Amino acid sequence: MDFRAFGIIPAAGSGLRTSLPLPKQFCLVAGRPLIAYTLKRFDRLPWMEEIYVAISEDWKDYMETLITQCKLTKIRLILGGTTRHRSIRNCIEELNRKFDTESSISGDSGNQVVIVHDAVRPFVDEDTLKQIAVAAKEHGASGAIRPLVSTVIASDENGILDHSLVRSKYRESHTPQAFRHSIIKTAYEKISEYDLDYGTECLHLALEYTGTKAKLLEAPDEVWKVTYRKDFFAAESIATENFSLVGLIMDDSTALTKHLQVALKEKNLQVGTTTAEITKLSEEVNCIILHKVTPTIDIISTSCYQAIDLLQQHSSYGGVITCIVSGVELNKTWHQVQRLAQQITTDIKLLQVYFVIIADQDIHIKEDSARLIKASNMVASLVYSRNQHLNGQVFVV
């Protein structure tokens, strides 16, 4: 990249359209706050210098904790305003101060591009972000667009159809949008109070106040925005499939491993590592499945806490551990595991832990055992759904 890139993410909104008790950017999706996916996506870009995130005062402490837990290094928190444009302006003003200071020291007038993106569009890909940034450097402004899904109509004051638009001539405007810093700086210096309070489109500001006509780029569907309550179901599915990497820590059981891999694949869950030693797991793993054969409760406990330590060190935010126990006497083991589960869920807040006991004392379970298949399907469902209401539960197959 022959320019410097900076991000702005307005995240001070209340999310009224979702009718949820929390602002939607902080609602959990597959065990993580929705905004965590967006921030992680930006923070990992090697060509992105800093990301300015506008938040409300009420969520400042929460965001500082989230940044630490997610190991984010490029995020700068800015107090947001009462509207989207006021929040973005606050971030622009902070950037202005940064560039003014740099210019006074080095004499460099700057070669910066600013990318504006919604906190609740968590699945945007790097290629789209890069294309938008490069286009902004060339044209002054650029933005992602998508085809209209429905026809747009207008009604009169009595609710009677007045006219409709030719759908093929129009596009939906999405983020990311990007601007040369000088252009977005000027736009927000000239912006009217009306646009600050009621406007939503940054590309319009660039056109209205600087005469800059943005380059519009067709974007993939991944730029979609989580807007309504129903959108969280789709976001949950996408996040689970795209951001879950499963590690298998297996005591000697080729049959169970095979059935687990099949069950996980059917859920579109990726298996990263299969090993007998937890230390050999990839750092990218955020879901661990343990299998212990004829273990004592101390072995089960030690293995679980080792898995917990690993996820807490390497997982960006949260994770899932499922411990399968086989070759044991059911009644005694169930009570011991139940106590362990209660202890773990009391000690550990960000991880979800499930236990599955295969009720068969024969350690050499037949490869086609219905219990192995049933246990594998149950484990895959638990990892996929990440149901918080089942956290700490002990299941018996």
JSON list of C-alpha atoms in Angstrom, two decimals, residues 24 38 52 72 81 88 129 188 200 210 235 260 281 291 317 327 362 372:
[
{"chain": "A", "resi": 24, "resn": "LYS", "atom": "CA", "xyz": [-26.81, -4.87, 19.19]},
{"chain": "A", "resi": 38, "resn": "THR", "atom": "CA", "xyz": [-15.48, -6.45, 13.41]},
{"chain": "A", "resi": 52, "resn": "TYR", "atom": "CA", "xyz": [-10.82, 4.77, 16.06]},
{"chain": "A", "resi": 72, "resn": "LEU", "atom": "CA", "xyz": [-6.35, -5.94, 20.14]},
{"chain": "A", "resi": 81, "resn": "GLY", "atom": "CA", "xyz": [-21.90, 11.67, 19.88]},
{"chain": "A", "resi": 88, "resn": "ILE", "atom": "CA", "xyz": [-17.72, 9.98, 13.13]},
{"chain": "A", "resi": 129, "resn": "LEU", "atom": "CA", "xyz": [-11.55, -3.41, 2.55]},
{"chain": "A", "resi": 188, "resn": "TYR", "atom": "CA", "xyz": [-17.10, 17.29, 8.44]},
{"chain": "A", "resi": 200, "resn": "THR", "atom": "CA", "xyz": [-26.57, 8.73, 7.61]},
{"chain": "A", "resi": 210, "resn": "THR", "atom": "CA", "xyz": [-16.46, 18.80, -1.39]},
{"chain": "A", "resi": 235, "resn": "ALA", "atom": "CA", "xyz": [-24.94, -14.13, 12.19]},
{"chain": "A", "resi": 260, "resn": "LEU", "atom": "CA", "xyz": [-16.48, -37.11, 15.60]},
{"chain": "A", "resi": 281, "resn": "LEU", "atom": "CA", "xyz": [-2.86, -27.89, 19.62]},
{"chain": "A", "resi": 291, "resn": "HIS", "atom": "CA", "xyz": [-11.73, -37.81, 25.22]},
{"chain": "A", "resi": 317, "resn": "TYR", "atom": "CA", "xyz": [-12.72, -14.21, 23.18]},
{"chain": "A", "resi": 327, "resn": "GLY", "atom": "CA", "xyz": [-14.98, -46.84, 30.08]},
{"chain": "A", "resi": 362, "resn": "ASP", "atom": "CA", "xyz": [-16.02, -51.78, 27.98]},
{"chain": "A", "resi": 372, "resn": "LEU", "atom": "CA", "xyz": [-20.31, -43.68, 19.62]}
]
